[in-house]
Coordinates of C-alpha atoms in Angstrom, one line a residue:
X29 CA 101.3 108.7 84.7
X30 CA 103.2 106.3 87.2
X31 CA 100.2 104.1 87.6
X32 CA 99.7 103.9 83.9
X33 CA 103.2 102.5 83.7
X34 CA 102.2 99.6 86.1
X35 CA 103.9 101.2 89.3
X36 CA 102.0 100.9 92.6
X37 CA 103.2 102.3 95.9
X38 CA 103.6 99.9 98.9
X39 CA 102.0 102.3 101.2
X40 CA 99.7 105.2 101.1
X41 CA 101.0 108.6 99.6
X42 CA 99.1 110.7 102.0
X43 CA 96.9 112.1 99.3
X44 CA 99.7 113.4 97.0
X45 CA 98.7 113.3 93.5
X46 CA 102.1 114.1 92.0
X47 CA 105.2 112.0 92.8
X48 CA 108.5 111.5 90.9
X49 CA 110.2 108.1 90.8
X50 CA 113.6 107.7 92.2
X51 CA 116.2 105.1 91.7
X52 CA 118.7 104.6 94.4
X53 CA 122.0 102.7 93.8
X54 CA 122.4 100.5 96.8
X55 CA 125.7 98.8 95.6
X56 CA 124.5 95.4 94.5
X57 CA 120.9 96.5 93.4
X58 CA 118.6 99.5 93.1
X59 CA 115.7 100.7 95.4
X60 CA 112.9 102.5 93.8
X61 CA 111.1 105.3 95.7
X62 CA 108.4 107.8 95.1
X63 CA 109.6 111.4 95.6
X64 CA 106.8 113.7 97.3
X65 CA 106.7 117.5 97.4
X66 CA 108.8 117.5 100.6
X67 CA 111.4 115.5 98.9
X68 CA 111.5 118.0 96.1
X69 CA 111.8 120.9 98.7
X70 CA 114.9 119.1 100.3
X71 CA 116.5 118.6 96.8
X72 CA 116.1 122.4 96.1
X73 CA 118.7 122.9 99.0
X74 CA 120.9 120.3 97.9
X75 CA 120.5 118.4 94.8
X76 CA 122.0 115.0 96.0
X77 CA 119.2 112.4 96.2
X78 CA 121.1 110.5 98.9
X79 CA 121.3 113.8 101.0
X80 CA 117.5 114.0 100.7
X81 CA 117.1 110.4 101.7
X82 CA 119.3 110.8 104.7
X83 CA 117.2 113.8 105.7
X84 CA 114.1 111.8 105.4
X85 CA 115.5 108.8 107.3
X86 CA 116.7 111.2 110.2
X87 CA 113.1 112.6 110.3
X88 CA 111.6 109.2 110.5
X89 CA 114.0 108.3 113.3
X90 CA 113.3 111.5 115.2
X91 CA 109.5 110.9 114.9
X92 CA 109.9 107.3 116.1
X93 CA 112.0 108.5 119.2
X94 CA 109.5 111.2 120.0
X95 CA 106.5 108.9 119.8
X96 CA 108.2 106.4 122.0
X97 CA 108.9 109.1 124.6
X98 CA 105.3 110.1 124.5
X99 CA 104.1 106.5 125.0
X100 CA 106.4 106.0 128.0
X101 CA 104.9 109.1 129.8
X102 CA 101.3 107.8 129.7

């Protein structure tokens, strides 16, 4: 349905066929994101979209640091 509205992701969605569209207020403008199943799971715990985005950003940073640590050991 999102594709029929002319919306296209900037990157791969990992094979997910269902997504919701999120609009985040950034103060002076908005950012639009696709919400995938894990995002939905996070918002079941805490309904705040900003909380879920913070959890996602923290997870990406942890993954980045872990990957960097693995690369340094080689």
